[in-house]
Every structure is written in structure tokens, then in C-alpha cells.
mmCIF file of C-alpha atoms and ligand atoms in Angstrom:
data_model
loop_
_atom_site.group_PDB
_atom_site.id
_atom_site.type_symbol
_atom_site.label_atom_id
_atom_site.label_comp_id
_atom_site.label_asym_id
_atom_site.label_seq_id
_atom_site.Cartn_x
_atom_site.Cartn_y
_atom_site.Cartn_z
ATOM 1 C CA ARG A 1 -2.787 45.253 -36.199
ATOM 2 C CA LYS A 2 -0.864 42.673 -33.573
ATOM 3 C CA VAL A 3 2.628 42.741 -31.775
ATOM 4 C CA LEU A 4 4.055 39.233 -31.918
ATOM 5 C CA HIS A 5 6.593 38.637 -28.359
ATOM 6 C CA ILE A 6 9.284 35.866 -29.339
ATOM 7 C CA VAL A 7 10.881 34.760 -25.112
ATOM 8 C CA GLY A 8 13.222 31.752 -25.077
ATOM 9 C CA ALA A 9 16.036 32.632 -22.284
ATOM 10 C CA ARG A 10 15.046 33.870 -18.404
ATOM 11 C CA PRO A 11 16.653 37.174 -19.201
ATOM 12 C CA ASN A 12 14.442 37.675 -21.913
ATOM 13 C CA PHE A 13 11.718 37.965 -19.192
ATOM 14 C CA MET A 14 12.175 40.300 -17.270
ATOM 15 C CA LYS A 15 12.698 42.243 -20.557
ATOM 16 C CA VAL A 16 9.166 41.802 -22.587
ATOM 17 C CA ALA A 17 7.186 41.942 -18.983
ATOM 18 C CA PRO A 18 7.515 45.977 -19.403
ATOM 19 C CA ILE A 19 6.301 46.091 -23.027
ATOM 20 C CA HIS A 20 3.546 43.700 -22.290
ATOM 21 C CA ARG A 21 2.067 45.336 -19.868
ATOM 22 C CA ALA A 22 2.355 48.421 -21.537
ATOM 23 C CA ILE A 23 0.813 47.636 -24.449
ATOM 24 C CA ARG A 24 -1.402 46.145 -22.094
ATOM 25 C CA GLU A 25 -2.870 48.802 -21.183
ATOM 26 C CA ARG A 26 -2.163 51.363 -23.602
ATOM 27 C CA GLY A 27 -4.890 49.081 -25.511
ATOM 28 C CA VAL A 28 -3.884 50.427 -29.338
ATOM 29 C CA LEU A 29 -2.662 47.265 -29.968
ATOM 30 C CA SER A 30 -3.185 42.990 -29.881
ATOM 31 C CA GLN A 31 -0.074 40.785 -29.102
ATOM 32 C CA THR A 32 0.730 37.787 -28.855
ATOM 33 C CA LEU A 33 3.538 36.634 -26.368
ATOM 34 C CA VAL A 34 4.577 32.837 -27.801
ATOM 35 C CA HIS A 35 8.134 30.996 -25.834
ATOM 36 C CA THR A 36 10.640 29.685 -27.658
ATOM 37 C CA GLY A 37 10.878 26.815 -25.037
ATOM 38 C CA GLN A 38 14.976 27.409 -24.740
ATOM 39 C CA HIS A 39 15.530 27.521 -20.919
ATOM 40 C CA TYR A 40 12.196 25.356 -19.553
ATOM 41 C CA ASP A 41 13.021 24.335 -16.425
ATOM 42 C CA VAL A 42 10.379 25.899 -13.093
ATOM 43 C CA LYS A 43 13.160 27.988 -11.610
ATOM 44 C CA MET A 44 14.162 29.072 -15.337
ATOM 45 C CA SER A 45 10.893 30.262 -15.878
ATOM 46 C CA ASP A 46 7.916 30.152 -14.917
ATOM 47 C CA VAL A 47 8.432 31.783 -12.476
ATOM 48 C CA PHE A 48 9.749 34.214 -13.579
ATOM 49 C CA PHE A 49 6.277 35.088 -15.069
ATOM 50 C CA THR A 50 4.446 34.342 -12.420
ATOM 51 C CA ASP A 51 7.449 37.261 -10.087
ATOM 52 C CA LEU A 52 6.840 39.943 -12.906
ATOM 53 C CA GLY A 53 3.398 39.313 -13.245
ATOM 54 C CA MET A 54 4.000 38.689 -16.841
ATOM 55 C CA PRO A 55 0.302 35.947 -18.382
ATOM 56 C CA ALA A 56 1.217 32.846 -19.078
ATOM 57 C CA PRO A 57 3.045 32.482 -23.256
ATOM 58 C CA ASP A 58 -0.231 32.316 -25.533
ATOM 59 C CA ILE A 59 1.907 29.658 -27.639
ATOM 60 C CA HIS A 60 4.863 27.455 -25.901
ATOM 61 C CA LEU A 61 6.969 25.640 -28.754
ATOM 62 C CA GLY A 62 8.803 23.281 -26.804
ATOM 63 C CA ILE A 63 12.239 23.470 -28.342
ATOM 64 C CA GLY A 64 14.177 22.912 -24.869
ATOM 65 C CA SER A 65 17.659 21.973 -25.734
ATOM 66 C CA GLY A 66 20.932 21.553 -28.351
ATOM 67 C CA SER A 67 23.836 22.255 -30.250
ATOM 68 C CA HIS A 68 23.174 26.539 -30.591
ATOM 69 C CA THR A 69 22.826 24.970 -34.629
ATOM 70 C CA GLU A 70 19.945 22.664 -34.113
ATOM 71 C CA GLN A 71 18.770 25.412 -31.088
ATOM 72 C CA THR A 72 18.178 28.032 -33.460
ATOM 73 C CA ALA A 73 17.186 26.320 -36.245
ATOM 74 C CA ARG A 74 14.203 24.126 -34.153
ATOM 75 C CA VAL A 75 13.264 27.514 -33.229
ATOM 76 C CA MET A 76 13.626 29.349 -36.562
ATOM 77 C CA LEU A 77 10.958 26.129 -38.099
ATOM 78 C CA GLU A 78 8.719 26.377 -35.001
ATOM 79 C CA LEU A 79 8.366 30.168 -35.747
ATOM 80 C CA GLU A 80 7.669 29.861 -39.678
ATOM 81 C CA LYS A 81 4.184 27.926 -38.713
ATOM 82 C CA VAL A 82 3.859 30.550 -35.937
ATOM 83 C CA PHE A 83 3.938 33.677 -37.957
ATOM 84 C CA ALA A 84 2.821 32.287 -40.728
ATOM 85 C CA SER A 85 -0.676 31.891 -38.391
ATOM 86 C CA GLU A 86 -0.532 34.602 -36.385
ATOM 87 C CA LYS A 87 -0.310 36.339 -39.061
ATOM 88 C CA PRO A 88 1.849 40.227 -37.199
ATOM 89 C CA ASP A 89 2.682 42.490 -38.755
ATOM 90 C CA LEU A 90 4.886 43.666 -35.821
ATOM 91 C CA VAL A 91 7.650 41.104 -34.419
ATOM 92 C CA SER A 92 9.376 41.916 -30.892
ATOM 93 C CA VAL A 93 12.298 40.467 -29.995
ATOM 94 C CA VAL A 94 14.155 41.446 -27.235
ATOM 95 C CA GLY A 95 18.342 40.647 -25.881
ATOM 96 C CA ASP A 96 21.082 38.388 -27.705
ATOM 97 C CA VAL A 97 19.773 34.460 -26.921
ATOM 98 C CA ASN A 98 19.889 31.946 -29.477
ATOM 99 C CA SER A 99 16.057 32.547 -29.799
ATOM 100 C CA THR A 100 16.569 35.889 -29.953
ATOM 101 C CA LEU A 101 18.343 35.437 -33.255
ATOM 102 C CA ALA A 102 16.102 32.093 -34.984
ATOM 103 C CA GLY A 103 12.956 34.758 -33.875
ATOM 104 C CA ALA A 104 15.262 37.867 -36.663
ATOM 105 C CA LEU A 105 15.897 35.580 -38.991
ATOM 106 C CA VAL A 106 11.798 34.124 -39.102
ATOM 107 C CA ALA A 107 10.145 37.477 -39.369
ATOM 108 C CA ALA A 108 13.243 38.811 -42.022
ATOM 109 C CA LYS A 109 12.449 35.820 -44.618
ATOM 110 C CA MET A 110 9.047 36.168 -43.967
ATOM 111 C CA ASN A 111 9.386 39.521 -44.643
ATOM 112 C CA ILE A 112 7.605 40.981 -41.235
ATOM 113 C CA ARG A 113 8.488 44.384 -39.872
ATOM 114 C CA LEU A 114 11.581 43.376 -36.816
ATOM 115 C CA ALA A 115 11.833 45.006 -33.687
ATOM 116 C CA HIS A 116 15.114 44.824 -32.190
ATOM 117 C CA VAL A 117 15.000 45.948 -28.139
ATOM 118 C CA GLU A 118 18.435 46.616 -26.294
ATOM 119 C CA ALA A 119 20.287 46.620 -29.796
ATOM 120 C CA GLY A 120 23.506 47.899 -30.400
ATOM 121 C CA LEU A 121 25.245 45.728 -27.905
ATOM 122 C CA ARG A 122 28.420 44.673 -28.808
ATOM 123 C CA SER A 123 31.888 43.377 -27.064
ATOM 124 C CA GLY A 124 33.757 43.493 -30.472
ATOM 125 C CA ASP A 125 34.040 39.033 -29.336
ATOM 126 C CA HIS A 126 33.286 37.505 -31.966
ATOM 127 C CA SER A 127 33.932 34.124 -29.956
ATOM 128 C CA MET A 128 31.226 34.648 -28.076
ATOM 129 C CA PRO A 129 27.542 32.961 -29.367
ATOM 130 C CA GLU A 130 25.634 36.611 -28.280
ATOM 131 C CA GLU A 131 27.682 38.946 -29.613
ATOM 132 C CA ILE A 132 26.463 37.238 -33.942
ATOM 133 C CA ASN A 133 23.293 36.760 -32.204
ATOM 134 C CA ARG A 134 22.795 40.568 -31.639
ATOM 135 C CA LEU A 135 25.570 41.487 -34.857
ATOM 136 C CA LEU A 136 23.231 39.467 -36.627
ATOM 137 C CA THR A 137 19.677 40.931 -35.639
ATOM 138 C CA ASP A 138 20.330 44.227 -35.703
ATOM 139 C CA ARG A 139 21.308 44.027 -39.157
ATOM 140 C CA VAL A 140 18.205 42.903 -40.003
ATOM 141 C CA ALA A 141 15.835 44.681 -37.699
ATOM 142 C CA ASP A 142 14.047 47.771 -39.268
ATOM 143 C CA LEU A 143 13.624 49.585 -35.894
ATOM 144 C CA LEU A 144 16.951 48.938 -33.803
ATOM 145 C CA LEU A 145 15.620 50.171 -29.677
ATOM 146 C CA THR A 146 19.255 51.082 -28.242
ATOM 147 C CA PRO A 147 19.763 51.517 -23.765
ATOM 148 C CA SER A 148 22.069 53.828 -24.472
ATOM 149 C CA ALA A 149 23.422 56.222 -26.460
ATOM 150 C CA ASP A 150 27.120 53.996 -26.750
ATOM 151 C CA ALA A 151 25.073 51.616 -28.149
ATOM 152 C CA ASP A 152 23.704 54.274 -30.613
ATOM 153 C CA ALA A 153 27.241 55.444 -32.079
ATOM 154 C CA ASN A 154 28.483 51.116 -32.347
ATOM 155 C CA LEU A 155 24.963 50.926 -34.498
ATOM 156 C CA LEU A 156 26.083 54.789 -36.566
ATOM 157 C CA ARG A 157 29.787 52.273 -36.842
ATOM 158 C CA GLU A 158 27.670 49.820 -38.897
ATOM 159 C CA GLY A 159 26.137 51.924 -41.550
ATOM 160 C CA ILE A 160 22.654 51.442 -39.965
ATOM 161 C CA ALA A 161 20.817 54.128 -41.498
ATOM 162 C CA PRO A 162 19.783 57.112 -37.984
ATOM 163 C CA SER A 163 15.954 56.493 -38.638
ATOM 164 C CA ARG A 164 16.798 53.108 -37.787
ATOM 165 C CA ILE A 165 17.753 53.406 -33.961
ATOM 166 C CA ARG A 166 15.251 55.115 -31.531
ATOM 167 C CA LEU A 167 16.491 55.809 -26.962
ATOM 168 C CA VAL A 168 14.293 54.226 -25.667
ATOM 169 C CA GLY A 169 16.030 53.371 -21.774
ATOM 170 C CA ASN A 170 17.089 49.747 -20.509
ATOM 171 C CA VAL A 171 13.460 47.985 -19.918
ATOM 172 C CA MET A 172 15.319 45.052 -17.794
ATOM 173 C CA ILE A 173 15.057 48.808 -15.086
ATOM 174 C CA ASP A 174 11.353 48.502 -15.812
ATOM 175 C CA SER A 175 10.987 45.184 -14.409
ATOM 176 C CA LEU A 176 13.297 46.400 -10.986
ATOM 177 C CA LEU A 177 12.096 49.557 -10.032
ATOM 178 C CA THR A 178 8.332 47.973 -10.642
ATOM 179 C CA ALA A 179 9.814 44.963 -8.090
ATOM 180 C CA ARG A 180 11.982 45.932 -5.785
ATOM 181 C CA GLU A 181 8.883 46.598 -2.870
ATOM 182 C CA GLN A 182 7.790 43.688 -3.046
ATOM 183 C CA ALA A 183 12.051 42.333 -3.580
ATOM 184 C CA LEU A 184 12.568 43.754 -0.630
ATOM 185 C CA ARG A 185 9.726 42.528 2.182
ATOM 186 C CA LEU A 186 10.910 38.741 1.582
ATOM 187 C CA PRO A 187 12.400 36.679 3.561
ATOM 188 C CA THR A 188 15.264 36.093 1.642
ATOM 189 C CA LEU A 189 18.091 36.703 3.815
ATOM 190 C CA LYS A 190 16.570 36.066 6.812
ATOM 191 C CA GLU A 191 16.637 32.487 5.732
ATOM 192 C CA LEU A 192 20.396 32.483 4.777
ATOM 193 C CA GLY A 193 20.886 34.089 7.584
ATOM 194 C CA PHE A 194 22.326 37.682 5.789
ATOM 195 C CA THR A 195 22.221 40.988 7.186
ATOM 196 C CA PRO A 196 22.307 43.468 4.745
ATOM 197 C CA ARG A 197 25.453 44.759 2.644
ATOM 198 C CA HIS A 198 27.990 41.385 5.054
ATOM 199 C CA TYR A 199 27.443 39.021 2.233
ATOM 200 C CA ALA A 200 28.366 38.815 -1.857
ATOM 201 C CA VAL A 201 26.406 37.045 -4.501
ATOM 202 C CA CYS A 202 28.077 35.089 -6.613
ATOM 203 C CA THR A 203 26.276 34.261 -9.919
ATOM 204 C CA LEU A 204 28.730 31.926 -12.861
ATOM 205 C CA HIS A 205 27.205 30.609 -16.404
ATOM 206 C CA ARG A 206 29.021 32.242 -19.506
ATOM 207 C CA ALA A 207 30.169 29.208 -21.616
ATOM 208 C CA SER A 208 34.036 30.541 -21.764
ATOM 209 C CA ASN A 209 34.245 30.545 -18.263
ATOM 210 C CA VAL A 210 32.617 27.497 -17.215
ATOM 211 C CA ASP A 211 33.545 24.589 -19.785
ATOM 212 C CA ASP A 212 36.815 25.803 -19.917
ATOM 213 C CA VAL A 213 38.567 23.559 -16.698
ATOM 214 C CA ASN A 214 41.162 25.665 -16.001
ATOM 215 C CA THR A 215 39.438 29.270 -16.640
ATOM 216 C CA LEU A 216 36.418 27.795 -14.313
ATOM 217 C CA ARG A 217 38.889 26.456 -10.773
ATOM 218 C CA GLY A 218 40.698 29.767 -11.439
ATOM 219 C CA LEU A 219 36.923 31.382 -10.736
ATOM 220 C CA LEU A 220 36.398 29.506 -7.800
ATOM 221 C CA SER A 221 39.235 29.941 -6.206
ATOM 222 C CA ALA A 222 39.210 33.467 -6.223
ATOM 223 C CA LEU A 223 35.698 33.071 -5.016
ATOM 224 C CA ALA A 224 36.270 31.608 -2.056
ATOM 225 C CA HIS A 225 38.724 33.841 -1.459
ATOM 226 C CA VAL A 226 36.021 36.105 -1.024
ATOM 227 C CA ALA A 227 34.293 33.883 0.902
ATOM 228 C CA SER A 228 36.928 33.994 3.823
ATOM 229 C CA ARG A 229 35.557 37.500 4.795
ATOM 230 C CA LEU A 230 32.040 37.159 4.466
ATOM 231 C CA PRO A 231 29.642 35.276 3.561
ATOM 232 C CA VAL A 232 28.834 34.402 0.101
ATOM 233 C CA VAL A 233 25.514 33.211 -1.693
ATOM 234 C CA PHE A 234 26.094 31.692 -5.287
ATOM 235 C CA PRO A 235 23.106 30.121 -7.361
ATOM 236 C CA VAL A 236 24.123 27.728 -9.946
ATOM 237 C CA HIS A 237 22.464 28.101 -13.263
ATOM 238 C CA PRO A 238 21.897 24.022 -14.389
ATOM 239 C CA ARG A 239 25.052 24.623 -16.908
ATOM 240 C CA THR A 240 27.977 25.579 -14.465
ATOM 241 C CA ARG A 241 25.722 22.703 -12.343
ATOM 242 C CA LYS A 242 26.420 20.347 -14.752
ATOM 243 C CA ARG A 243 29.758 22.481 -15.627
ATOM 244 C CA ILE A 244 30.671 21.790 -11.995
ATOM 245 C CA VAL A 245 29.540 17.996 -11.297
ATOM 246 C CA ASP A 246 31.904 16.646 -15.030
ATOM 247 C CA MET A 247 35.208 18.467 -13.407
ATOM 248 C CA GLY A 248 34.736 17.167 -9.920
ATOM 249 C CA LEU A 249 34.497 20.067 -8.366
ATOM 250 C CA GLY A 250 31.584 19.958 -6.549
ATOM 251 C CA SER A 251 32.576 18.058 -3.000
ATOM 252 C CA THR A 252 35.183 21.351 -2.713
ATOM 253 C CA LEU A 253 32.907 23.845 -3.804
ATOM 254 C CA GLU A 254 30.651 22.077 -0.535
ATOM 255 C CA ARG A 255 33.103 22.237 1.066
ATOM 256 C CA THR A 256 35.080 25.981 0.837
ATOM 257 C CA PRO A 257 34.371 28.073 3.989
ATOM 258 C CA GLY A 258 31.544 30.745 3.758
ATOM 259 C CA LEU A 259 29.882 29.542 0.265
ATOM 260 C CA ARG A 260 26.770 28.772 -0.331
ATOM 261 C CA LEU A 261 25.417 26.331 -3.075
ATOM 262 C CA VAL A 262 21.797 26.383 -3.550
ATOM 263 C CA ASP A 263 19.857 26.449 -7.004
ATOM 264 C CA PRO A 264 18.902 29.134 -9.600
ATOM 265 C CA LEU A 265 16.372 31.739 -8.212
ATOM 266 C CA GLY A 266 13.048 33.254 -9.178
ATOM 267 C CA TYR A 267 13.450 36.885 -10.190
ATOM 268 C CA LEU A 268 11.657 38.624 -6.894
ATOM 269 C CA GLU A 269 13.951 36.489 -4.327
ATOM 270 C CA PHE A 270 17.115 37.994 -5.860
ATOM 271 C CA LEU A 271 16.285 40.534 -6.762
ATOM 272 C CA ALA A 272 15.740 41.374 -2.723
ATOM 273 C CA LEU A 273 19.459 39.197 -2.381
ATOM 274 C CA THR A 274 21.080 41.387 -4.755
ATOM 275 C CA SER A 275 19.533 44.787 -3.700
ATOM 276 C CA GLN A 276 20.945 44.246 0.084
ATOM 277 C CA ALA A 277 24.228 42.470 -0.132
ATOM 278 C CA ARG A 278 27.662 43.973 0.188
ATOM 279 C CA LEU A 279 29.037 43.179 -3.364
ATOM 280 C CA VAL A 280 27.562 41.050 -6.745
ATOM 281 C CA PHE A 281 31.051 38.917 -8.402
ATOM 282 C CA THR A 282 29.047 37.958 -12.015
ATOM 283 C CA ASP A 283 30.149 36.995 -15.706
ATOM 284 C CA SER A 284 26.139 38.234 -16.282
ATOM 285 C CA GLY A 285 24.893 40.828 -18.702
ATOM 286 C CA GLY A 286 21.538 41.862 -17.044
ATOM 287 C CA LEU A 287 23.441 41.800 -13.337
ATOM 288 C CA GLN A 288 26.231 44.500 -14.735
ATOM 289 C CA GLU A 289 22.751 46.815 -15.291
ATOM 290 C CA GLU A 290 20.349 46.154 -12.818
ATOM 291 C CA THR A 291 23.548 46.307 -9.643
ATOM 292 C CA THR A 292 24.991 49.989 -11.738
ATOM 293 C CA VAL A 293 21.011 51.233 -10.648
ATOM 294 C CA LEU A 294 20.946 49.759 -7.169
ATOM 295 C CA GLY A 295 24.417 50.950 -7.420
ATOM 296 C CA ILE A 296 25.814 47.726 -5.365
ATOM 297 C CA PRO A 297 29.304 47.035 -6.615
ATOM 298 C CA CYS A 298 30.280 44.468 -9.085
ATOM 299 C CA LEU A 299 32.980 42.029 -10.739
ATOM 300 C CA THR A 300 32.943 41.126 -13.893
ATOM 301 C CA VAL A 301 34.810 38.137 -14.421
ATOM 302 C CA ARG A 302 34.914 38.913 -18.601
ATOM 303 C CA GLU A 303 37.607 39.726 -19.788
ATOM 304 C CA ASN A 304 34.753 42.036 -22.215
ATOM 305 C CA THR A 305 30.973 43.974 -21.722
ATOM 306 C CA GLU A 306 29.067 44.915 -24.880
ATOM 307 C CA ARG A 307 27.566 47.242 -21.176
ATOM 308 C CA PRO A 308 30.271 49.932 -21.927
ATOM 309 C CA ILE A 309 28.117 52.594 -19.899
ATOM 310 C CA THR A 310 28.261 50.345 -16.433
ATOM 311 C CA VAL A 311 32.006 50.827 -16.337
ATOM 312 C CA ASP A 312 31.937 54.022 -17.604
ATOM 313 C CA VAL A 313 28.939 55.853 -15.424
ATOM 314 C CA GLY A 314 27.921 53.355 -12.645
ATOM 315 C CA THR A 315 29.603 50.504 -10.197
ATOM 316 C CA ASN A 316 30.299 47.933 -12.723
ATOM 317 C CA LEU A 317 34.829 46.964 -12.987
ATOM 318 C CA VAL A 318 35.470 44.485 -15.285
ATOM 319 C CA VAL A 319 38.812 42.830 -14.095
ATOM 320 C CA GLY A 320 38.653 39.659 -16.316
ATOM 321 C CA THR A 321 38.841 36.097 -15.133
ATOM 322 C CA ASP A 322 42.820 35.875 -13.629
ATOM 323 C CA PRO A 323 42.013 35.100 -10.078
ATOM 324 C CA ALA A 324 45.600 37.105 -8.250
ATOM 325 C CA ARG A 325 43.082 40.010 -10.106
ATOM 326 C CA ILE A 326 40.127 39.151 -9.549
ATOM 327 C CA GLN A 327 41.110 39.622 -6.192
ATOM 328 C CA GLN A 328 42.740 42.524 -5.338
ATOM 329 C CA ALA A 329 39.697 44.006 -6.685
ATOM 330 C CA ALA A 330 37.135 42.361 -4.479
ATOM 331 C CA ASP A 331 39.694 43.089 -1.611
ATOM 332 C CA LEU A 332 39.668 46.970 -2.487
ATOM 333 C CA ILE A 333 36.262 46.606 -2.638
ATOM 334 C CA LEU A 334 36.001 45.273 1.013
ATOM 335 C CA ASP A 335 38.781 47.263 2.523
ATOM 336 C CA GLY A 336 36.448 49.969 1.559
ATOM 337 C CA HIS A 337 37.416 51.850 -1.633
ATOM 338 C CA GLU A 338 34.196 50.683 -3.916
ATOM 339 C CA LYS A 339 33.389 53.109 -7.091
ATOM 340 C CA LYS A 340 31.259 54.627 -6.606
ATOM 341 C CA GLY A 341 28.557 55.399 -9.965
ATOM 342 C CA ARG A 342 25.315 57.139 -11.265
ATOM 343 C CA VAL A 343 22.115 55.748 -13.574
ATOM 344 C CA PRO A 344 22.480 56.236 -16.824
ATOM 345 C CA GLU A 345 20.098 58.415 -18.790
ATOM 346 C CA LEU A 346 16.612 57.027 -19.272
ATOM 347 C CA TRP A 347 17.092 53.827 -17.477
ATOM 348 C CA ASP A 348 13.526 55.077 -15.634
ATOM 349 C CA GLY A 349 11.351 53.067 -15.396
ATOM 350 C CA ARG A 350 9.858 53.893 -18.954
ATOM 351 C CA SER A 351 10.851 51.990 -21.846
ATOM 352 C CA GLY A 352 8.421 49.919 -21.892
ATOM 353 C CA GLU A 353 6.308 52.790 -22.823
ATOM 354 C CA ARG A 354 8.169 54.550 -25.057
ATOM 355 C CA ILE A 355 8.418 51.117 -26.808
ATOM 356 C CA ALA A 356 4.174 50.564 -26.708
ATOM 357 C CA ARG A 357 4.469 53.867 -27.845
ATOM 358 C CA LEU A 358 7.295 53.649 -30.535
ATOM 359 C CA TYR A 359 5.209 49.764 -32.492
ATOM 360 C CA GLU A 360 1.756 51.923 -32.887
ATOM 361 C CA GLU A 361 4.106 54.907 -34.138
ATOM 362 C CA VAL A 362 5.062 52.855 -36.371
ATOM 363 C CA LEU A 363 1.997 50.081 -36.895
ATOM 364 C CA GLY A 364 -0.108 54.123 -38.096
ATOM 365 C CA VAL A 365 -1.978 53.681 -35.157
ATOM 366 C CA GLY A 366 -2.069 55.787 -31.822
ATOM 367 C CA ASP A 367 -1.147 59.092 -30.138
ATOM 368 C CA ALA A 368 1.147 61.575 -32.652
ATOM 369 C CA PRO A 369 4.908 60.808 -31.559
ATOM 370 C CA ARG A 370 6.163 61.337 -28.807
ATOM 371 C CA ARG A 371 9.663 61.956 -28.573
ATOM 372 C CA ALA A 372 10.843 58.705 -27.792
HETATM 373 C C1 LIG B 401 21.905 31.294 -22.157
HETATM 374 C C2 LIG B 401 22.380 32.334 -23.335
HETATM 375 C C3 LIG B 401 22.899 32.639 -23.110
HETATM 376 C C4 LIG B 401 21.712 33.606 -21.411
HETATM 377 C C5 LIG B 401 21.465 32.545 -20.972
HETATM 378 C C6 LIG B 401 21.185 32.775 -18.986
HETATM 379 C C7 LIG B 401 22.300 32.038 -25.940
HETATM 380 C C8 LIG B 401 23.586 31.611 -26.602
HETATM 381 N N1 LIG B 401 22.766 31.394 -24.626
HETATM 382 O O1 LIG B 401 22.310 30.985 -22.438
HETATM 383 O O2 LIG B 401 23.057 34.276 -23.583
HETATM 384 O O3 LIG B 401 23.012 34.912 -20.334
HETATM 385 O O4 LIG B 401 20.497 31.634 -21.777
HETATM 386 O O5 LIG B 401 20.581 31.269 -18.232
HETATM 387 O O6 LIG B 401 21.077 31.350 -25.748
HETATM 388 N N2 LIG B 401 19.637 23.997 -19.044
HETATM 389 C C9 LIG B 401 18.778 22.817 -18.238
HETATM 390 N N3 LIG B 401 17.474 23.646 -18.163
HETATM 391 C C10 LIG B 401 17.127 25.013 -18.572
HETATM 392 C C11 LIG B 401 17.423 25.804 -19.848
HETATM 393 C C12 LIG B 401 19.272 25.001 -19.921
HETATM 394 O O7 LIG B 401 18.487 22.472 -17.884
HETATM 395 O O8 LIG B 401 15.462 25.590 -17.917
HETATM 396 C C13 LIG B 401 20.726 23.534 -19.374
HETATM 397 C C14 LIG B 401 21.001 21.991 -20.144
HETATM 398 O O9 LIG B 401 21.618 21.364 -20.483
HETATM 399 C C15 LIG B 401 21.723 22.914 -21.557
HETATM 400 C C16 LIG B 401 22.423 24.218 -20.898
HETATM 401 O O10 LIG B 401 21.696 24.767 -19.468
HETATM 402 O O11 LIG B 401 22.417 22.324 -22.817
HETATM 403 C C17 LIG B 401 22.602 25.355 -22.068
HETATM 404 O O12 LIG B 401 21.361 26.294 -21.780
HETATM 405 P P1 LIG B 401 21.086 26.751 -23.258
HETATM 406 O O13 LIG B 401 19.801 27.871 -23.360
HETATM 407 O O14 LIG B 401 22.217 26.433 -24.220
HETATM 408 O O15 LIG B 401 22.463 28.345 -22.650
HETATM 409 P P2 LIG B 401 22.210 28.730 -21.376
HETATM 410 O O16 LIG B 401 23.811 28.466 -20.909
HETATM 411 O O17 LIG B 401 21.175 28.656 -20.793
#
């Protein structure tokens, strides 16, 4: 019985690695790892395989960048051939990127059993490409594996049968817990001249934030304010770097006191930085969850989140994109009024194992089912 995993973009790698490892260690199912090539820079892709101890992909499609339609369609065309030759019994997709949707649609069209890991997250914002990817992937998935109970509730509200939904916890946190000690041994902070808790980390790449000049300018001015109070390191996503150059904002940023722009970092180096930061300033989805587990205050510079549990129980604050509001929230934290949180249930490092067991169960092999 064979599981075929699809990865494509940076946030997929840390979700698939623990599932792939658990299946390998249990030795019951066979598996194929397909990389679509949606992300292709060494710093956006290869470094994660090394850092996460994941084997190189068995198949690489080399799709690259393009419009959403082009990218999704090209992945679909190639995946159809791969599914026909590999004949998987189950296709496993994770997250909400274009490669996720492409894999889901092809599996559904070819009548192959489909599992979606990280199912049920909803921002309610249909202008967000990831929201479309989430909705459609969940619609066609046979098995919807959720990270938290709010996701189950979303799916039930959309009329998905309860028998298709399983709460397995947050698989990305498996990677974090596995790598944390190793990350803390790296000299990353020292090399940047930082001391623990005396710097902030920023990431920005969401299309709605970086493709609009006014929004991006506003966010960067709020960031400059944070940087006037403590050093900020900003690993710049390729999409964001292009926009900064196109909009002529590069020289201002380079001259901003306290702000350090660097290339995208590997998984371990980045974890070394976030886990010891005073504050994280981001529009990422995954970082909202990682900071909640690490207990680090997070300012999410978006109008909404598909991960409300990080706000309800974790350290995350969704502060929108108005610079005055962001500065106010940052000042509160830096003045010592930070939000405390706790780790959501089942974000315990065992999700990969639960998923591997479930795949065995639905494929009719392995042990008797255990509560997921
Ligand atoms: C994608 C995901 C997003 C995820 C993000 C994480 C979708 C719809 N979006 O956004 O959900 O949070 O990945 O990084 O799937 N580029 C490079 N090198 C690369 C990859 C991209 O230079 O290795 C540049 C290209 O100019 C490309 C642009 O970045 O056009 C955007 O890449 P794309 O994969 O379309 O979307 P992301 O913004 O990375």
C-alpha cells in the first residue's frame, strides 16, 4: 500500500517531514515523495530537506513560478502523469499552497483517496489565495486531518461528514519540537551580534501586504519604529525582495537604524532566532503557531487569521496593517505588558505518528485503530 506525499512550497516541508518519518519508522506502508518545484531557490527549498532530515524527493516536477492559474495547472498536468505511473493508494497533501490544491484536484479527478493535513482552517477572507486553496481542497478530500477543534467546527458547519474528520494535532509542531535543541546550539544569534530576548524577528510575504505599495510602506514604517527600540532581523522572502526593489524602498530600508535585512534562512537557523526573540512581527500562518508553542509574543500584521486558536489560547495578537495600531501593540509588549499563552491540545510532537496510523487504518493494514 502506497502513500504519495506532495510538497511544493516552503511551509510544506516541515509538515511532511514528520509524517514521512513516522511512516518510514513504522515500516508498514510504502511512500513516494513528490516535489512540485513551486519553490526552487536553495534557501526556499533544499536547505529544509537537510535541516529536517528529510530524504531528497523521489520525483521533482520543476514547475517554478507563474500566475496562480499557470502554476496550479502546470502542477496538475505533471501530477496526472505521476499518479498514473506511481499508482498511489492514498495521496497526502498538506497546508494551503497552490501545489496543495493541484494535488487535491488531480487525486479527486483520478478517484484516488485523498487526505488533507491541516484541514479546516478558515480566515473567511476569499480574496486570499490560500483560503480558496483550503476550501477547495477540503471539499474534495476523503480524510480531513485537523490541527485543532475550531477546524473541526468549521468543517462540520460546511456540511462535511464527521466520519471524514479526524483531530490529529499540529504536525508542524512535531518538527519544531524535534529540532529545537539542535537549533539552540547554533551560533546564529552570536553571529548577528544579538543576545537572547533583546531583538525582534520580522517576516513579510503575504501578497495582500507586499504587493500594495501603501500597505508595504505602512508596515515598514511600523517596523522602523520597532527597530528604534530594539534590533530587528528581517529575513526577506523572494517575493518581498522583488517588491522592495520595484517600489524603490531598498535604500530607505538599508538606512533604517536597528533593522537588518538578510536572505531567507534555513529551518534551524530561523528557529534559533524565533525561539529566543523578544517579539515576532509577521504575516505568516505557521509562525503564529510556532510562537504560540515557543511562548514568544507574536504580532500578526493581517486583518484576519485562519489560526484563531493562537489568539484564543496562545501568544498571538492580530493587529491589522494600520501602522499606528501596530506600533501601539509593539510598545505594549516592549514595555513589559506581553500576552501570556499556553500550548493547544495535541500540539505535542506526536501528530506524524497519529497520521501514519490513520493512513494504515484507512488503507486496511497495520494495527487496529487507535483514537486519533
Ligand atoms: C507561497 C504560498 C503561500 C506561502 C508561501 C511561503 C500560494 C498561493 N502561496 O507564496 O501560501 O505562505 O509560499 O513562502 O501557494 N520566488 C523565488 N524563488 C522561489 C520561490 C518564489 O524567487 O524559490 C519568487 C518568484 O518571483 C515568484 C514569487 O516569489 O513569482 C512568488 O512565489 P509563489 O510560489 O507564487 O508564492 P509565494 O509568495 O512564495
